[in-house]
Coordinates of C-alpha atoms and ligand atoms in Angstrom, one line a residue:
M1 CA -0.2 -22.7 14.5
Q2 CA 3.1 -23.4 12.8
L3 CA 6.3 -23.3 14.8
L4 CA 8.9 -21.2 13.6
P5 CA 12.1 -22.1 13.0
T6 CA 14.6 -21.3 15.6
F7 CA 15.5 -17.7 15.1
D8 CA 17.8 -14.8 16.5
L9 CA 16.0 -11.7 16.0
V10 CA 18.4 -8.5 16.6
L11 CA 16.2 -5.2 17.1
F12 CA 18.5 -2.5 16.3
G13 CA 16.9 0.5 17.8
G14 CA 15.3 -1.9 20.7
T15 CA 14.6 0.7 23.1
G16 CA 13.2 2.9 20.7
D17 CA 9.2 3.7 20.0
L18 CA 8.5 1.4 17.3
A19 CA 10.1 -1.3 19.3
M20 CA 8.7 -0.9 22.5
R21 CA 5.1 0.1 21.3
K22 CA 5.0 -2.4 18.2
L23 CA 7.8 -5.3 17.6
L24 CA 8.4 -6.1 21.2
P25 CA 4.7 -6.9 22.1
A26 CA 4.2 -8.3 18.7
M27 CA 6.7 -11.0 20.0
Y28 CA 5.2 -11.3 23.1
W29 CA 1.8 -12.4 21.0
R30 CA 4.0 -15.0 19.1
V31 CA 5.5 -16.2 22.1
T32 CA 1.7 -16.6 23.4
C33 CA 0.6 -18.4 20.7
G34 CA 3.2 -21.1 21.2
Q35 CA 4.8 -20.3 17.8
V36 CA 8.5 -19.4 19.0
T37 CA 10.8 -22.4 19.9
P38 CA 12.7 -22.0 23.4
E39 CA 16.0 -21.7 22.0
S40 CA 15.0 -18.6 19.8
R41 CA 16.3 -15.3 21.0
I42 CA 15.1 -11.3 20.9
I43 CA 18.1 -8.9 21.4
G44 CA 17.7 -5.3 21.5
A45 CA 20.4 -3.2 21.0
A46 CA 21.0 0.6 21.3
R47 CA 23.4 3.1 22.5
G48 CA 22.5 3.5 26.4
E49 CA 24.1 1.8 29.0
L50 CA 21.6 -0.9 30.1
T51 CA 22.0 -3.9 32.1
R52 CA 19.4 -7.1 31.1
E53 CA 17.4 -6.6 34.0
D54 CA 17.0 -2.6 32.9
Y55 CA 15.9 -3.7 29.3
L56 CA 13.4 -6.2 30.7
A57 CA 12.1 -3.9 32.9
Q58 CA 11.6 -1.6 30.5
V59 CA 10.0 -3.9 28.0
R60 CA 7.6 -5.2 30.5
A61 CA 6.7 -1.9 31.5
S62 CA 5.9 -1.7 27.9
C63 CA 4.1 -4.5 27.5
E64 CA 2.0 -3.8 30.4
T65 CA 0.6 -0.6 28.9
H66 CA -0.1 -1.6 25.3
L67 CA -1.2 -5.1 26.0
G68 CA -3.8 -4.0 29.2
E69 CA -5.6 -6.8 30.3
E70 CA -4.3 -9.3 27.8
F71 CA -0.8 -9.2 29.7
D72 CA -0.2 -12.1 31.1
P73 CA 2.7 -12.8 34.1
K74 CA 3.3 -16.3 33.3
V75 CA 3.6 -15.6 29.4
W76 CA 6.0 -13.1 30.5
D77 CA 8.3 -15.0 31.9
G78 CA 8.6 -17.5 28.9
F79 CA 9.2 -14.1 26.6
A80 CA 11.7 -12.9 29.0
E81 CA 13.8 -15.8 28.9
R82 CA 14.2 -15.6 25.2
L83 CA 14.9 -11.5 25.5
S84 CA 18.5 -9.8 26.0
Y85 CA 19.9 -6.5 25.4
T86 CA 23.4 -5.4 23.8
K87 CA 24.7 -1.9 23.8
I88 CA 26.1 -1.0 20.0
D89 CA 26.7 2.8 19.0
A90 CA 26.0 1.6 15.1
T91 CA 28.6 4.3 14.4
V92 CA 31.3 2.5 16.5
E93 CA 32.7 -0.7 15.0
E94 CA 34.0 -2.4 17.8
D95 CA 30.9 -2.2 19.4
F96 CA 29.7 -5.1 17.2
A97 CA 31.8 -7.4 18.9
G98 CA 29.4 -7.8 21.8
L99 CA 26.8 -8.8 19.5
A100 CA 29.0 -11.1 17.5
A101 CA 29.9 -13.2 21.0
K102 CA 26.3 -13.7 21.5
L103 CA 25.5 -15.0 18.0
K104 CA 28.5 -17.2 17.8
G105 CA 27.5 -20.8 17.4
R106 CA 24.2 -20.1 16.1
E107 CA 24.8 -19.5 12.7
D108 CA 22.5 -22.2 12.1
N109 CA 19.4 -20.4 13.0
V110 CA 17.6 -17.9 10.9
R111 CA 18.7 -14.5 11.6
A112 CA 16.4 -11.2 11.6
F113 CA 18.1 -7.9 11.9
F114 CA 15.3 -5.2 12.5
L115 CA 16.9 -2.0 11.8
S116 CA 14.2 0.3 13.7
T117 CA 16.3 3.4 13.8
A118 CA 17.4 6.7 11.6
P119 CA 17.8 5.8 7.9
D120 CA 21.0 7.2 8.0
L121 CA 22.2 4.3 10.1
F122 CA 21.4 1.5 7.9
A123 CA 24.6 1.4 6.1
P124 CA 26.8 1.7 9.5
I125 CA 24.6 -1.1 10.8
C126 CA 25.1 -3.1 7.6
D127 CA 28.7 -2.3 7.4
G128 CA 29.2 -3.2 11.3
L129 CA 27.5 -6.7 10.4
A130 CA 29.6 -7.6 7.5
R131 CA 32.7 -6.7 9.2
H132 CA 31.8 -9.1 12.2
K133 CA 30.9 -11.8 9.5
L134 CA 27.6 -11.7 11.2
A135 CA 25.8 -11.4 7.8
T136 CA 25.3 -15.1 7.1
S137 CA 23.3 -16.5 4.4
N138 CA 20.4 -17.4 6.6
S139 CA 20.2 -13.7 7.9
R140 CA 17.4 -11.0 6.7
V141 CA 17.6 -7.4 7.0
V142 CA 14.3 -5.6 7.9
L143 CA 14.2 -2.1 7.1
E144 CA 11.6 0.4 8.1
K145 CA 10.6 3.5 6.1
P146 CA 11.8 6.1 5.4
L147 CA 14.0 4.3 2.8
G148 CA 15.3 7.7 1.8
H149 CA 13.9 10.9 0.9
D150 CA 14.0 10.9 -3.0
R151 CA 15.0 8.6 -5.6
A152 CA 18.2 9.6 -5.2
S153 CA 18.6 8.7 -1.6
S154 CA 17.0 5.7 -1.7
A155 CA 18.6 4.4 -4.1
E156 CA 22.0 5.2 -2.2
I157 CA 20.5 3.1 1.0
N158 CA 19.5 0.3 -1.3
E159 CA 23.0 0.4 -2.7
R160 CA 24.4 0.0 0.3
V161 CA 22.3 -2.5 2.1
G162 CA 22.5 -4.3 -1.2
S163 CA 26.4 -4.5 -0.7
I164 CA 25.9 -6.9 2.1
F165 CA 22.7 -8.4 1.7
E166 CA 21.3 -10.2 -1.7
E167 CA 17.8 -8.9 -2.2
R168 CA 15.9 -12.0 -1.4
Q169 CA 17.2 -11.1 2.4
I170 CA 16.0 -7.5 2.3
F171 CA 12.7 -7.1 3.7
R172 CA 11.2 -3.5 3.2
I173 CA 8.4 -3.1 5.6
D174 CA 5.2 -1.2 4.9
H175 CA 3.1 -2.1 8.0
Y176 CA -0.3 -1.2 6.1
L177 CA 0.1 -4.4 3.8
G178 CA 0.6 -6.7 6.9
K179 CA -3.3 -5.4 8.1
E180 CA -5.8 -8.4 8.4
T181 CA -7.8 -6.4 6.1
V182 CA -5.3 -6.2 3.3
Q183 CA -5.0 -9.8 3.4
N184 CA -8.8 -10.1 3.4
L185 CA -9.1 -7.7 0.6
L186 CA -6.7 -10.2 -1.7
A187 CA -8.9 -13.1 -0.7
L188 CA -11.9 -11.4 -1.6
R189 CA -10.6 -10.4 -5.1
F190 CA -8.4 -13.7 -5.7
G191 CA -10.4 -16.1 -3.7
N192 CA -13.8 -15.4 -5.3
T193 CA -15.1 -14.9 -9.0
L194 CA -17.7 -12.7 -7.7
F195 CA -15.7 -9.5 -8.0
E196 CA -13.6 -9.9 -10.8
P197 CA -15.9 -8.8 -13.5
L198 CA -16.6 -5.7 -11.9
W199 CA -13.5 -4.8 -10.9
R200 CA -12.4 -2.7 -13.9
R201 CA -13.3 0.4 -15.7
G202 CA -16.9 0.4 -17.1
R203 CA -17.9 -1.0 -13.7
V204 CA -15.8 1.1 -11.1
Q205 CA -16.9 4.8 -11.2
H206 CA -13.8 5.9 -9.1
V207 CA -12.0 4.9 -6.0
Q208 CA -10.8 6.8 -2.9
I209 CA -8.0 6.1 -0.5
T210 CA -7.8 8.1 2.7
V211 CA -5.7 7.7 5.7
A212 CA -6.5 10.4 8.1
E213 CA -4.9 11.2 11.5
D214 CA -6.4 13.1 14.0
L215 CA -3.2 13.4 16.0
G216 CA -0.8 16.3 14.9
V217 CA 3.3 15.8 14.7
E218 CA 3.7 15.1 18.2
R219 CA 7.3 14.4 19.1
R220 CA 8.3 13.6 15.5
A221 CA 8.2 17.4 14.6
D222 CA 11.8 17.4 13.5
F223 CA 11.9 14.4 11.3
Y224 CA 8.4 15.5 10.1
D225 CA 9.3 18.8 8.9
R226 CA 11.8 17.4 6.3
T227 CA 9.6 15.1 5.1
G228 CA 5.8 16.3 4.8
A229 CA 3.0 14.1 3.9
L230 CA 3.6 13.3 0.3
R231 CA 7.3 11.5 1.4
D232 CA 6.1 10.0 4.9
M233 CA 2.7 8.6 3.6
V234 CA 1.7 8.6 0.0
Q235 CA 5.1 7.5 -1.4
N236 CA 4.7 4.3 0.6
H237 CA 1.3 3.4 2.2
L238 CA -1.4 5.1 0.0
L239 CA 0.8 3.7 -3.4
Q240 CA 1.0 0.5 -2.0
L241 CA -2.8 0.2 -1.2
L242 CA -3.7 1.9 -4.8
C243 CA -1.2 -1.2 -6.0
I244 CA -3.3 -3.9 -4.1
I245 CA -6.5 -2.8 -5.7
A246 CA -5.4 -1.8 -9.2
M247 CA -2.9 -4.9 -9.7
E248 CA -3.6 -7.8 -12.0
P249 CA -4.4 -11.3 -10.8
P250 CA -1.1 -12.5 -10.1
A251 CA -0.5 -16.1 -11.9
T252 CA 0.7 -17.7 -8.4
S253 CA 1.3 -16.9 -4.6
D254 CA 5.2 -16.7 -5.2
P255 CA 6.0 -13.3 -3.5
D256 CA 7.8 -11.9 -6.9
A257 CA 4.3 -13.0 -8.6
M258 CA 2.4 -10.5 -6.2
R259 CA 5.5 -7.8 -6.6
D260 CA 5.7 -8.1 -10.3
E261 CA 2.2 -6.9 -10.6
K262 CA 2.3 -4.6 -8.1
L263 CA 5.4 -3.0 -10.2
K264 CA 3.0 -2.8 -13.2
V265 CA 0.7 -0.4 -11.5
L266 CA 3.4 2.0 -10.5
R267 CA 4.9 1.8 -13.8
A268 CA 1.5 2.5 -15.4
L269 CA 0.8 5.6 -13.3
R270 CA 0.2 8.4 -15.3
P271 CA 3.0 11.1 -14.6
L272 CA 2.3 13.9 -12.4
V273 CA 4.6 16.6 -13.8
G274 CA 4.8 20.3 -14.2
R275 CA 1.5 22.5 -14.2
D276 CA -0.7 19.2 -14.0
V277 CA 0.8 18.8 -10.1
L278 CA -1.0 22.3 -9.4
A279 CA -4.4 21.0 -10.9
K280 CA -4.2 17.5 -9.3
A281 CA -2.4 17.5 -6.3
V282 CA -3.5 19.5 -3.7
R283 CA -0.9 20.4 -0.1
G284 CA -2.6 21.6 3.1
Q285 CA -1.1 22.7 6.4
Y286 CA -3.3 22.6 9.7
K287 CA -3.8 25.8 11.7
A288 CA -5.3 25.9 14.9
G289 CA -8.5 24.2 16.1
A290 CA -9.8 21.5 17.9
A291 CA -8.9 17.8 18.2
K292 CA -11.6 15.4 20.6
G293 CA -13.2 18.8 21.7
L294 CA -10.2 20.4 22.9
P295 CA -8.4 23.3 21.4
V296 CA -4.9 22.8 19.6
V297 CA -2.3 24.4 18.0
G298 CA -1.1 24.9 14.3
Y299 CA 1.4 22.9 12.8
L300 CA 3.4 26.4 12.6
Q301 CA 3.2 26.6 16.3
E302 CA 4.3 22.8 17.2
K303 CA 7.3 22.3 19.0
D304 CA 10.3 22.4 16.7
V305 CA 8.5 23.4 13.6
P306 CA 10.1 26.4 12.1
P307 CA 7.4 29.3 12.0
D308 CA 7.5 29.9 8.4
S309 CA 7.6 26.1 7.4
A310 CA 6.1 25.2 4.1
T311 CA 5.9 21.6 4.8
E312 CA 2.5 19.9 4.1
T313 CA 0.7 17.8 6.8
F314 CA -2.2 17.2 4.2
V315 CA -1.8 15.7 0.5
A316 CA -5.0 15.3 -1.9
L317 CA -4.1 13.7 -5.5
K318 CA -6.1 12.8 -8.3
V319 CA -4.2 9.7 -9.7
E320 CA -5.1 7.8 -13.1
V321 CA -3.8 4.4 -14.0
N322 CA -2.7 3.8 -17.7
S323 CA -4.1 0.3 -18.1
W324 CA -6.9 -1.4 -20.0
R325 CA -8.4 -1.9 -16.9
W326 CA -8.5 1.0 -15.1
A327 CA -8.1 3.5 -18.2
G328 CA -10.5 6.5 -17.3
V329 CA -11.2 5.4 -14.0
P330 CA -10.1 8.2 -11.2
F331 CA -8.0 7.2 -8.1
Y332 CA -8.4 9.8 -5.4
L333 CA -5.9 9.6 -2.3
R334 CA -5.8 11.7 0.4
T335 CA -4.1 11.7 3.9
G336 CA -3.3 14.1 6.4
K337 CA -2.8 15.0 10.1
R338 CA -5.3 16.6 12.5
L339 CA -8.0 15.9 10.8
Q340 CA -11.6 15.0 11.8
E341 CA -11.1 11.3 12.7
R342 CA -8.7 8.5 12.3
Q343 CA -9.8 6.7 9.8
S344 CA -8.1 4.6 7.0
E345 CA -10.2 3.1 4.2
I346 CA -10.7 2.4 0.6
V347 CA -13.9 3.3 -1.3
M348 CA -14.7 1.6 -4.3
T349 CA -17.8 2.9 -6.0
F350 CA -19.7 1.5 -8.8
E351 CA -21.6 2.7 -11.8
D352 CA -25.2 3.5 -11.4
V353 CA -27.9 1.3 -12.8
P354 CA -28.5 2.2 -16.7
H355 CA -31.9 2.4 -15.9
S356 CA -34.2 2.3 -12.7
I357 CA -37.8 1.2 -12.6
Y358 CA -38.1 2.1 -9.0
E359 CA -38.0 5.1 -6.4
R360 CA -34.8 5.4 -5.7
P361 CA -32.6 7.5 -3.2
D362 CA -30.4 10.5 -4.3
E363 CA -27.5 9.4 -6.5
A364 CA -24.8 9.7 -4.0
H365 CA -26.5 7.4 -1.6
A366 CA -27.8 5.0 -4.6
L367 CA -24.4 3.5 -5.8
N368 CA -23.1 0.3 -4.7
R369 CA -19.8 1.0 -2.9
L370 CA -17.4 -1.3 -1.4
V371 CA -15.6 -0.2 1.7
I372 CA -12.6 -1.6 2.6
Q373 CA -11.9 -0.1 6.2
L374 CA -8.6 -0.5 7.7
Q375 CA -8.8 1.8 10.6
P376 CA -10.3 2.5 13.3
E377 CA -11.4 -0.7 12.9
E378 CA -10.6 -3.3 10.2
N379 CA -13.9 -4.5 8.0
I380 CA -15.3 -4.5 4.5
T381 CA -18.6 -3.8 3.9
L382 CA -20.8 -3.6 0.6
T383 CA -23.4 -1.3 0.2
V384 CA -26.5 -2.4 -2.1
L385 CA -29.8 -1.0 -2.5
A386 CA -32.8 -3.1 -0.6
K387 CA -36.3 -2.4 -0.4
S388 CA -37.5 -0.7 2.3
P389 CA -39.9 -2.3 4.4
G390 CA -43.6 -1.3 3.9
E391 CA -45.7 -0.5 1.0
G392 CA -44.6 -0.1 -2.4
M393 CA -40.9 -0.6 -3.8
R394 CA -38.6 2.4 -2.1
L395 CA -35.0 1.2 -2.2
K396 CA -32.6 2.3 0.9
P397 CA -29.1 1.7 0.9
V398 CA -28.2 -1.3 3.5
N399 CA -24.7 -2.6 4.3
L400 CA -23.4 -6.4 3.6
S401 CA -20.9 -6.7 6.5
L402 CA -17.9 -8.8 5.9
D403 CA -17.4 -8.7 9.6
F404 CA -14.2 -11.4 10.2
S405 CA -13.7 -10.8 13.9
Q406 CA -17.4 -11.8 14.2
T407 CA -17.5 -14.6 11.6
F408 CA -14.1 -16.3 12.9
K409 CA -14.3 -15.1 16.4
T410 CA -10.7 -15.3 16.8
R411 CA -7.7 -12.6 17.6
S412 CA -6.9 -11.2 14.3
L413 CA -2.9 -10.6 13.9
D414 CA -1.5 -7.1 14.3
A415 CA 0.3 -6.3 11.2
Y416 CA 3.9 -6.1 13.1
E417 CA 3.0 -9.7 14.3
R418 CA 2.1 -10.6 10.9
L419 CA 5.3 -9.2 9.0
L420 CA 7.6 -10.5 12.0
T421 CA 6.6 -13.9 11.6
D422 CA 6.9 -13.6 7.5
V423 CA 10.6 -12.2 8.2
I424 CA 11.3 -15.0 10.0
K425 CA 9.4 -17.7 7.7
G426 CA 11.5 -15.8 4.8
N427 CA 8.5 -14.9 3.0
L428 CA 8.9 -11.9 1.0
T429 CA 5.4 -11.5 -0.3
L430 CA 4.4 -8.3 1.8
F431 CA 7.5 -6.5 1.4
M432 CA 8.5 -4.2 -1.1
R433 CA 11.1 -5.2 -3.8
R434 CA 13.8 -2.4 -4.7
D435 CA 12.3 -1.6 -8.1
E436 CA 9.0 -0.8 -6.5
L437 CA 10.5 1.5 -4.4
D438 CA 12.1 3.0 -6.9
A439 CA 9.4 3.3 -9.2
A440 CA 7.4 4.9 -6.4
W441 CA 9.8 7.6 -5.7
Q442 CA 10.4 8.1 -9.6
W443 CA 6.3 8.9 -9.8
I444 CA 6.6 11.0 -6.7
D445 CA 10.1 13.2 -7.0
P446 CA 8.0 15.4 -9.9
I447 CA 5.2 16.1 -7.8
R448 CA 7.5 17.7 -5.0
E449 CA 9.8 19.4 -7.7
A450 CA 6.6 21.2 -9.2
W451 CA 5.8 22.5 -6.0
Q452 CA 8.8 23.9 -5.4
Q453 CA 9.2 25.1 -8.8
Y454 CA 5.7 27.0 -9.0
D455 CA 6.3 28.2 -5.3
E456 CA 3.1 26.2 -4.1
R457 CA 2.7 27.1 -0.4
P458 CA 0.2 24.7 1.5
K459 CA -3.5 25.8 1.9
S460 CA -4.6 26.2 5.5
Y461 CA -6.8 24.1 7.1
T462 CA -8.4 24.2 10.7
A463 CA -7.2 21.1 12.9
G464 CA -10.1 19.0 13.3
S465 CA -11.9 19.7 9.7
W466 CA -11.3 17.3 6.8
G467 CA -8.7 19.4 5.5
P468 CA -8.5 22.5 2.7
A469 CA -11.5 23.2 0.5
A470 CA -9.3 22.5 -2.4
A471 CA -9.7 18.7 -1.8
S472 CA -13.1 18.6 -2.0
S473 CA -13.1 20.8 -5.1
L474 CA -10.2 18.1 -6.5
I475 CA -12.8 15.4 -6.8
G476 CA -16.0 17.6 -6.9
R477 CA -15.1 19.1 -10.5
D478 CA -15.3 15.4 -11.4
G479 CA -18.9 15.3 -10.1
F480 CA -18.1 13.1 -7.0
A481 CA -17.8 13.5 -3.2
W482 CA -15.5 12.0 -0.5
R483 CA -17.1 9.8 1.1
N484 CA -17.5 11.7 4.7
E485 CA -19.0 14.5 2.5
L486 CA -21.9 12.5 1.1
Ligands
LIG1 P1 13.0 6.7 18.0 O1 12.1 6.2 19.2 O2 13.8 7.8 18.4 O3 14.0 5.6 18.4 C1 15.5 5.3 18.0 C2 16.2 4.0 18.4 O4 17.5 3.9 17.4 C3 16.5 3.9 20.0 O5 16.2 3.1 20.5 C4 18.1 4.7 19.9 O6 18.2 4.3 21.1 C5 18.5 4.1 18.6 N1 19.9 4.6 18.2 C6 19.9 6.2 18.2 N2 20.9 6.4 17.7 C7 21.5 5.1 17.4 C8 23.0 4.7 17.0 N3 23.7 5.5 16.8 N4 23.3 3.7 17.1 C9 22.5 2.7 17.8 N5 21.2 2.5 18.3 C10 20.8 4.2 18.1 O7 12.7 6.0 17.0 P2 11.4 5.3 16.6 O8 9.8 5.9 16.5 O9 11.3 3.8 17.1 O10 11.7 5.0 15.0 C11 12.8 4.3 14.4 C12 12.6 4.1 12.9 O11 11.5 3.8 12.3 C13 12.7 5.6 12.5 O12 13.6 5.5 11.3 C14 10.9 6.0 11.9 O13 11.1 7.1 11.2 C15 10.7 4.5 11.8 N6 9.2 4.5 12.0 C16 8.8 4.7 13.4 C17 7.3 4.4 13.2 C18 6.5 4.2 14.8 O14 5.5 4.1 15.1 N7 7.4 4.9 16.2 C19 6.2 3.9 12.1 C20 7.1 3.9 11.2 C21 8.6 4.0 10.9 P3 19.6 5.3 22.0 O15 19.4 6.6 21.6 O16 19.5 4.6 23.2 O17 20.6 4.6 21.3

C-alpha cells in the first residue's frame, strides 16, 4: 500500500453525521492500513465548544459503532494521536485564527479542506480560508452534494469557490463513483476486449439504473422537502452512473480524459422539456405502508414535512443519448425512498438471438443481462443461457458471477476511503468537473420547470412497494419491465 504524502485534513462539519459515520471511519481504516504518516493531522471543525478530549470521545464512540468488531483499540490510539478539534463558526471570520495557528509552519503539507456542511457555508468557509491565507497552492477543497438547487445556484457556488481555489484544487464528490464496483465496471469495459463490441446499439436492448432506498426521509425532512428526488439523486448519482455506462473509452487514464468523455454524454442527452416531460418522467410520493414488516407513515405525515407538500420522493425517467453508439437504446432511470428494498443496480439487457434452434425460456428470462450491483452487495453478474442437465436441449438462465470479494479475498475500500485518499494524492478522476455539473443541471432544470408549468403532482405509491404504477407503464410501453418485475 502506497504511503500517502503527509497531509492536514480539515473536516468542516467534523461533528456532523457524514463526518462521524463515513469520513472519520474511512480515515481510521487508512491509518489501520499503514498509509498515513505519523506527521499527518486530521482536524475536526464545528461550532461546538468542545475540548480535544470531548471530540475524541465522540469520534471513538462513532468508530466503535460503525466498525463493530473491526474496531481495534491499538489502531485507535494511533488514529487518535493524529486527531484534534477546533471551534469555528464558518460565518465568523475571526474564528479561523485558531485553525491558522494549528496549520502554521505546515505549509509544505498537502492540505485538504473537506466541506461537510450545508452548501450555504461553502462561500463563507472559502472566504475565511482565503483571508487567513490558508488556501496554499498545495491545498484542495472537497465539496459534498448538494452543489446548488439549480443551474444558477450551482454556478454561484462554483464562482465563489472558484475565486479562491483553482479548478485543479476543487474535488466535487459523488460517492457513487468511489464504489469498488464502479471501478470494476471501468476495468471490465476498458481492461478487456470482450464487452466493447457489444456495448452499443444493435447489441444492447435497453439499460436500467435503479437506486432504491427502503428508508424514508429520516431526519433530513426539512432539506429533503426543499429538494426532492430529482435533485437529490438523479442530478448527481444516477446521471454519473449513466455517464460511466455510456461514455466512449477515454484515450488515457488522465482525469480530464475521463471527465471529457462523461461531459460528452451529458451534452448528448436528449433534452426533456415541456410536455415530453409528462410522458417520460414519473413523479411519485410515498403514502403510508410498511417497511421491513412494520407499519410506516406516509411522506406527508413525516415530521417537518408540510401536510400539502408536492415534493417527489420517487422519480422514473426514460432517457435517450443522442450518439452513434446509443441512438435508439433507451436508458430507464429510477430512484425513490420507502421502496421495497435497498438496492442499487445497473442492468444492461442485450438483444435476443436472431433465431433459436432450441427450446428457450420465455423472453423475459432468455435474454443475456449484465447486472452491476452497487447495494446492498457489490458484485457483477452476467446472465447467460446454459443447457439444463438431463435429456434434451432445454436452456435455462444461469449467472456467471464476478464475485470480487471471493476472488481476491481482501477487504475492499469503502467509497469514502478511496475518495479521501484520491483527494490527498490529488487525483481528480472520480470527481466532477465544473462543466459536468453545469451540464447535469442544464438537463435537469427543464424537467422540474415542466412539472411546475403543468402542475404535475406526484403520484402516490404505498411505502414498501416499488413505486407508482406509472413507473411500470413507463418502461412497459416499450415492451420491457424493471428487473424486479420480470
Ligand atoms: P449534519 O449532521 O447536520 O452536520 C452539519 C455539520 O456542520 C455539524 O458538524 C455542524 O456542527 C456543522 N455546522 C453547522 N453550522 C456551522 C457553522 N456555521 N460553522 C461551522 N460548522 C457548522 O449534516 P451531515 O449529514 O453531516 O451533512 C453535511 C453535508 O453533507 C450536507 O450538506 C449534506 O447534505 C451532505 N451530505 C450528507 C450525507 C450523509 O450521509 N450525512 C451524504 C451526502 C451528502 P455545529 O452545529 O456544532 O456547528
